[in-house]
Tab-separated table of C-alpha atoms in Angstrom:
chain	number	residue	atom	x	y	z
A	1	MET	CA	181.368	62.130	112.755
A	2	ASP	CA	181.639	64.731	110.072
A	3	ALA	CA	179.270	63.654	107.423
A	4	ALA	CA	176.245	63.724	110.045
A	5	ARG	CA	177.359	67.420	110.904
A	6	GLU	CA	177.794	68.458	107.484
A	7	CYS	CA	174.278	66.355	106.367
A	8	ARG	CA	172.345	68.775	109.123
A	9	ARG	CA	173.945	71.686	108.087
A	10	VAL	CA	173.078	70.989	104.823
A	11	THR	CA	169.148	70.035	105.303
A	12	ALA	CA	169.340	73.144	107.697
A	13	GLY	CA	170.424	75.152	104.453
A	14	ASN	CA	167.468	73.899	102.600
A	15	GLN	CA	164.813	74.739	105.035
A	16	GLN	CA	166.187	77.996	104.990
A	17	GLN	CA	166.188	78.868	101.347
A	18	ASP	CA	161.942	77.558	101.175
A	19	GLY	CA	160.878	80.474	103.548
A	20	ALA	CA	160.114	77.081	105.938
A	21	PRO	CA	157.273	76.753	104.708
A	22	PHE	CA	157.562	72.715	105.398
A	23	ARG	CA	159.121	71.007	108.171
A	24	GLN	CA	161.020	68.211	108.313
A	25	SER	CA	159.441	65.022	109.922
A	26	PRO	CA	162.425	62.965	111.967
A	27	THR	CA	160.941	59.775	110.051
A	28	GLY	CA	160.012	61.190	106.481
A	29	PRO	CA	160.110	63.560	103.670
A	30	ARG	CA	158.824	67.259	104.810
A	31	VAL	CA	155.390	67.803	104.846
A	32	ALA	CA	153.055	71.129	104.707
A	33	PRO	CA	152.505	72.675	108.487
A	34	GLN	CA	148.572	72.107	109.651
A	35	PRO	CA	146.259	75.332	108.608
A	36	GLN	CA	145.296	77.448	111.225
A	37	PRO	CA	141.543	78.338	111.442
A	38	SER	CA	140.114	82.028	109.845
A	39	PHE	CA	137.888	83.873	111.927
A	40	ILE	CA	134.549	83.751	109.961
A	41	ALA	CA	132.431	87.413	110.802
A	42	THR	CA	128.957	86.697	111.271
A	43	PRO	CA	126.837	89.368	110.797
A	44	ARG	CA	125.559	91.443	113.496
A	45	SER	CA	121.988	93.115	114.363
A	46	PRO	CA	121.773	96.221	114.004
A	47	VAL	CA	121.542	96.846	118.062
A	48	GLN	CA	124.836	94.973	118.447
A	49	GLN	CA	126.445	96.722	116.240
A	50	VAL	CA	125.269	100.286	118.177
A	51	THR	CA	126.127	98.429	122.066
A	52	ASP	CA	129.438	97.136	120.697
A	53	GLY	CA	132.664	98.675	122.438
A	54	TYR	CA	130.070	99.641	125.873
A	55	PRO	CA	130.018	97.756	129.385
A	56	ALA	CA	126.880	95.839	129.298
A	57	ALA	CA	125.111	98.245	131.677
A	58	PHE	CA	124.927	100.879	129.262
A	59	ARG	CA	124.464	98.261	126.277
A	60	TRP	CA	120.993	97.490	127.882
A	61	ARG	CA	120.151	100.853	128.634
A	62	ARG	CA	120.628	101.925	125.330
A	63	ILE	CA	118.349	98.820	124.091
A	64	ALA	CA	115.771	99.806	126.261
A	65	SER	CA	115.701	103.328	124.730
A	66	VAL	CA	115.258	101.827	121.231
A	67	ILE	CA	112.563	99.755	122.759
A	68	PHE	CA	110.807	102.892	124.948
A	69	PHE	CA	110.824	105.025	121.583
A	70	VAL	CA	108.973	101.868	119.582
A	71	GLY	CA	106.917	102.403	121.650
A	72	ILE	CA	106.071	105.602	121.958
A	73	MET	CA	105.739	105.646	118.428
A	74	LEU	CA	103.143	102.664	117.831
A	75	SER	CA	101.214	104.604	120.967
A	76	GLY	CA	101.375	107.896	118.676
A	77	GLY	CA	100.028	106.142	116.035
A	78	ILE	CA	97.393	104.402	117.346
A	79	ARG	CA	96.015	107.665	118.906
A	80	ALA	CA	96.093	109.349	115.324
A	81	TYR	CA	94.616	106.238	113.845
A	82	ARG	CA	91.616	106.888	116.206
A	83	ASP	CA	91.442	110.364	115.876
A	84	LEU	CA	91.427	110.414	112.398
A	85	SER	CA	88.647	107.308	112.085
A	86	ARG	CA	86.188	109.621	113.718
A	87	PRO	CA	83.431	110.225	111.395
A	88	ASP	CA	83.427	114.196	112.701
A	89	ALA	CA	87.757	114.173	111.888
A	90	TRP	CA	88.381	115.155	108.571
A	91	SER	CA	85.637	117.514	108.304
A	92	PHE	CA	87.627	119.191	111.308
A	93	TRP	CA	90.982	118.628	109.821
A	94	LYS	CA	89.653	119.876	105.931
A	95	ASP	CA	87.850	123.535	108.029
A	96	GLN	CA	90.783	123.962	109.634
A	97	TYR	CA	94.427	123.046	107.152
A	98	VAL	CA	92.684	122.354	103.950
A	99	SER	CA	89.327	124.871	103.158
A	100	PRO	CA	88.263	126.847	105.377
A	101	SER	CA	84.812	127.589	105.671
A	102	LEU	CA	85.102	131.043	106.831
A	103	SER	CA	86.522	134.108	104.585
A	104	TRP	CA	88.343	137.042	105.900
A	105	ALA	CA	89.050	140.663	105.189
A	106	LEU	CA	91.349	143.433	107.472
A	107	VAL	CA	89.965	147.549	107.395
A	108	ALA	CA	92.818	148.679	109.584
A	109	ASN	CA	90.971	152.157	109.578
A	110	ALA	CA	86.912	151.850	109.533
A	111	ALA	CA	85.165	154.572	110.472
A	112	MET	CA	82.567	153.821	112.324
A	113	ALA	CA	79.624	156.161	113.232
A	114	GLY	CA	79.563	157.714	115.988
A	115	GLY	CA	82.939	157.196	117.074
A	116	ALA	CA	86.644	157.446	116.443
A	117	ASP	CA	88.082	155.193	113.492
A	118	ARG	CA	88.806	150.780	114.618
A	119	ALA	CA	90.823	148.003	112.895
A	120	VAL	CA	87.759	146.029	111.408
A	121	LEU	CA	88.003	142.545	111.073
A	122	ALA	CA	85.056	140.932	108.759
A	123	VAL	CA	84.186	137.268	108.542
A	124	SER	CA	82.196	136.075	105.910
A	125	GLY	CA	80.452	132.553	105.527
A	126	ARG	CA	79.470	129.521	107.856
A	127	ILE	CA	80.684	128.500	110.823
A	128	GLY	CA	82.797	125.077	110.088
A	129	PRO	CA	84.028	122.848	112.717
A	130	ALA	CA	87.179	124.424	113.071
A	131	ALA	CA	85.695	128.226	112.981
A	132	ALA	CA	87.170	129.427	116.991
A	133	ILE	CA	90.708	127.708	115.879
A	134	TRP	CA	90.613	129.615	112.963
A	135	LEU	CA	89.033	132.965	114.582
A	136	ARG	CA	91.722	133.020	117.252
A	137	GLU	CA	94.453	132.761	114.793
A	138	ARG	CA	93.425	135.993	112.236
A	139	ILE	CA	92.702	138.252	115.743
A	140	ASN	CA	96.317	137.230	116.203
A	141	GLU	CA	97.516	137.940	112.766
A	142	SER	CA	95.477	141.477	112.913
A	143	HIS	CA	96.667	142.253	115.831
A	144	LEU	CA	93.485	143.442	117.264
A	145	LYS	CA	93.012	145.642	120.352
A	146	THR	CA	90.802	146.201	122.969
A	147	GLY	CA	87.768	147.984	121.029
A	148	ASP	CA	88.150	146.430	117.327
A	149	VAL	CA	85.989	145.325	115.579
A	150	VAL	CA	84.597	141.502	114.562
A	151	LEU	CA	82.482	142.431	111.298
A	152	LEU	CA	79.972	139.762	110.677
A	153	SER	CA	78.314	138.063	107.934
A	154	SER	CA	77.243	134.470	108.596
A	155	PRO	CA	73.735	131.893	108.443
A	156	GLY	CA	75.228	130.290	110.901
A	157	GLY	CA	76.642	126.463	111.339
A	158	ASN	CA	78.117	124.647	114.487
A	159	LEU	CA	76.704	126.119	117.615
A	160	GLU	CA	79.402	124.803	119.832
A	161	GLN	CA	81.643	126.767	117.445
A	162	GLY	CA	79.890	129.512	117.400
A	163	VAL	CA	79.801	129.858	121.037
A	164	LEU	CA	83.343	129.531	121.546
A	165	MET	CA	84.131	132.135	118.738
A	166	GLY	CA	81.850	134.709	121.211
A	167	GLU	CA	83.985	133.832	124.256
A	168	ILE	CA	87.348	134.417	122.447
A	169	ILE	CA	85.909	137.773	121.129
A	170	ARG	CA	84.833	138.402	124.671
A	171	ALA	CA	88.457	137.416	126.225
A	172	HIS	CA	89.652	139.724	123.909
A	173	GLY	CA	87.860	142.702	124.531
A	174	LEU	CA	86.330	142.926	121.021
A	175	ALA	CA	83.320	144.717	119.861
A	176	THR	CA	81.040	143.175	117.340
A	177	ALA	CA	78.433	144.182	114.279
A	178	VAL	CA	76.877	142.162	111.818
A	179	GLY	CA	77.709	143.262	107.860
A	180	VAL	CA	79.870	143.221	105.159
A	181	VAL	CA	82.605	144.864	103.819
A	182	ASP	CA	82.410	146.641	99.638
A	183	LYS	CA	85.101	146.657	97.473
A	184	ASP	CA	86.051	149.986	98.615
A	185	GLY	CA	86.348	148.891	102.287
A	186	ARG	CA	83.127	150.496	103.692
A	187	ILE	CA	81.157	149.085	105.811
A	188	ARG	CA	77.490	147.674	104.609
A	189	PRO	CA	74.688	146.162	106.225
A	190	GLY	CA	74.835	142.066	106.504
A	191	PHE	CA	73.034	139.427	108.160
A	192	CYS	CA	73.793	136.934	110.561
A	193	ALA	CA	71.644	134.170	111.234
A	194	SER	CA	71.750	131.209	114.037
A	195	ALA	CA	74.790	130.101	115.373
A	196	CYS	CA	76.639	133.587	114.338
A	197	VAL	CA	73.786	135.172	116.363
A	198	PHE	CA	75.948	133.742	119.790
A	199	THR	CA	79.305	135.288	118.032
A	200	PHE	CA	78.069	138.508	117.714
A	201	ALA	CA	76.668	138.264	120.908
A	202	GLY	CA	80.418	137.848	121.924
A	203	GLY	CA	81.469	141.254	121.755
A	204	GLN	CA	81.590	143.535	124.026
A	205	THR	CA	80.379	146.572	122.341
A	206	ARG	CA	77.397	145.156	120.256
A	207	TYR	CA	76.904	147.429	117.530
A	208	GLY	CA	73.935	147.381	115.421
A	209	ILE	CA	74.142	148.744	111.799
A	210	ASP	CA	71.216	149.817	110.574
A	211	GLY	CA	69.610	147.837	107.312
A	212	SER	CA	71.922	144.208	109.344
A	213	ALA	CA	69.522	141.717	110.427
A	214	LEU	CA	69.916	139.125	113.539
A	215	GLY	CA	68.154	135.671	112.520
A	216	VAL	CA	67.338	132.562	115.632
A	217	HIS	CA	65.582	129.334	115.799
A	218	ARG	CA	65.455	126.050	117.550
A	219	PHE	CA	68.690	124.515	117.529
A	220	THR	CA	68.168	120.291	117.059
A	221	SER	CA	69.939	117.492	118.392
A	222	ALA	CA	71.697	114.813	116.525
A	223	ALA	CA	70.501	112.261	119.863
A	224	GLU	CA	67.840	109.536	120.301
A	225	GLY	CA	65.518	108.834	122.231
A	226	ASN	CA	66.025	110.306	125.540
A	227	ASP	CA	69.400	111.006	124.628
A	228	ALA	CA	67.408	113.521	122.417
A	229	VAL	CA	65.764	115.417	125.714
A	230	ALA	CA	69.072	115.036	127.897
A	231	ASP	CA	71.050	116.714	125.252
A	232	THR	CA	68.971	119.252	125.043
A	233	GLN	CA	68.479	120.274	128.253
A	234	ARG	CA	72.434	120.004	128.041
A	235	VAL	CA	72.671	122.482	125.467
A	236	THR	CA	69.832	124.836	126.878
A	237	GLY	CA	71.567	125.538	129.612
A	238	ALA	CA	75.130	126.068	128.621
A	239	ILE	CA	73.526	128.396	126.282
A	240	LEU	CA	71.480	130.256	129.204
A	241	GLY	CA	74.734	130.141	131.164
A	242	TYR	CA	76.411	131.878	128.071
A	243	VAL	CA	74.161	134.641	126.862
A	244	THR	CA	73.101	135.130	130.885
A	245	ARG	CA	77.460	136.025	131.827
A	246	MET	CA	77.022	138.387	128.124
A	247	GLY	CA	74.824	140.741	129.380
A	248	ILE	CA	71.969	139.275	127.325
A	249	SER	CA	67.776	139.455	128.303
A	250	SER	CA	67.035	134.939	128.859
A	251	GLN	CA	64.308	136.573	126.289
A	252	VAL	CA	66.370	135.645	123.047
A	253	ILE	CA	66.114	131.679	124.172
A	254	GLU	CA	62.594	131.880	124.353
A	255	THR	CA	62.383	133.395	121.003
A	256	MET	CA	64.519	131.033	119.685
A	257	SER	CA	62.478	128.049	120.707
A	258	GLU	CA	59.058	129.412	119.202
A	259	THR	CA	60.518	127.654	115.964
A	260	ARG	CA	62.775	125.857	114.230
A	261	ASP	CA	63.213	128.336	110.786
A	262	ILE	CA	64.673	131.447	111.309
A	263	ARG	CA	62.777	134.691	113.092
A	264	TRP	CA	64.292	137.711	111.642
A	265	LEU	CA	64.304	140.244	114.841
A	266	ASP	CA	63.480	143.891	114.098
A	267	PRO	CA	65.581	146.302	115.312
A	268	GLN	CA	63.599	146.918	118.510
A	269	GLU	CA	63.562	143.607	119.117
A	270	ALA	CA	67.243	143.141	118.957
A	271	GLU	CA	68.271	145.707	121.665
A	272	ALA	CA	65.092	144.632	124.214
A	273	MET	CA	66.795	141.434	124.111
A	274	LYS	CA	69.849	143.997	124.228
A	275	LEU	CA	71.327	141.276	122.041
A	276	VAL	CA	72.226	145.471	120.107
A	277	THR	CA	73.666	147.351	122.611
A	278	ALA	CA	75.430	150.827	120.415
A	279	PRO	CA	72.376	151.224	117.152
A	280	LEU	CA	74.400	152.691	114.365
A	281	LYS	CA	73.224	154.192	111.066
A	282	PRO	CA	75.179	152.712	107.287
A	283	LEU	CA	78.170	154.506	107.104
C-alpha cells in the first residue's frame, strides 16, 4: 500500500516538472494533448469594415448611403459627358474659361461730352457663345452703377448672346456707346455691327459718338427645310419684342431684312429708329 502511494507521488512530481505539457494515460505512456483549432481571419469587404460594431439596422443604412452616393456620382458623370459631347459645348467652355472672345478695359472717370464724368467699361471683340456670362462678371467686377457706360466695338457674332448682353446692360441701368479707348484713356469712334447692335440697344441711354457706325444685316438660320422657316419666324418675333421693349422702332427689323450684307446706318437713320438717343461729339 505504501509502495503504490509512493509511485503515484513520484508520477505527479514528474508531471509538474515537465510543465504538464502531457497527460498520463491510464493504460500506457504519456501522450501529447490534442491541438486546439486556431482562429483564421478572413478578409472583409470595405463595407464590412465600415459597419463592424454597429447594429444591423444602422449597417444597412450605411450601405444604402454608400450606394446612393455612388449613384449620384454616376448620374452626374453621365450628365457631364452628355453636355460635353454636344457640338457647341467645347466652344462655350473655351469662350468662358480658356480664351474669351471679348476683351475689356475700364476707364474710371471718362469725360462724356455734355455730362458728368462716368466710369466706362470698354468691350471689344467678337461676341462668343459665353459672352453674356462674361459681360455680367465684368460689370460686377468693375462695380458699375446706374448711368455708367458700356463702350462697344464689335463686328457681331452670336445673336442670342448679343440680345442677352443687352438685357444685362438694361437690368443694371447702364448706358451704351460705340467706340474704343485709346492708350491715353480717351474715347475714340468705333463700329458695332450685326449682333453687337442688339447689345447696344440695351442701353438705358444710347450715346451716338460722332464718327462711330452701327451696321445691320439679315440674320441666318442653321435649320433646314420647314424648320428653317419656323426658326426664322420665331427669332424674328423674339427680336421684334426685344427692340420694342428697349424703345426702338420696328423699322430697324425692316432694314435688317433688306440685305445679307452689312448696311451701315447714317446718324440720321440711327436717330430716326431711336437706336441713338443722345448724339455726342468726339472727345
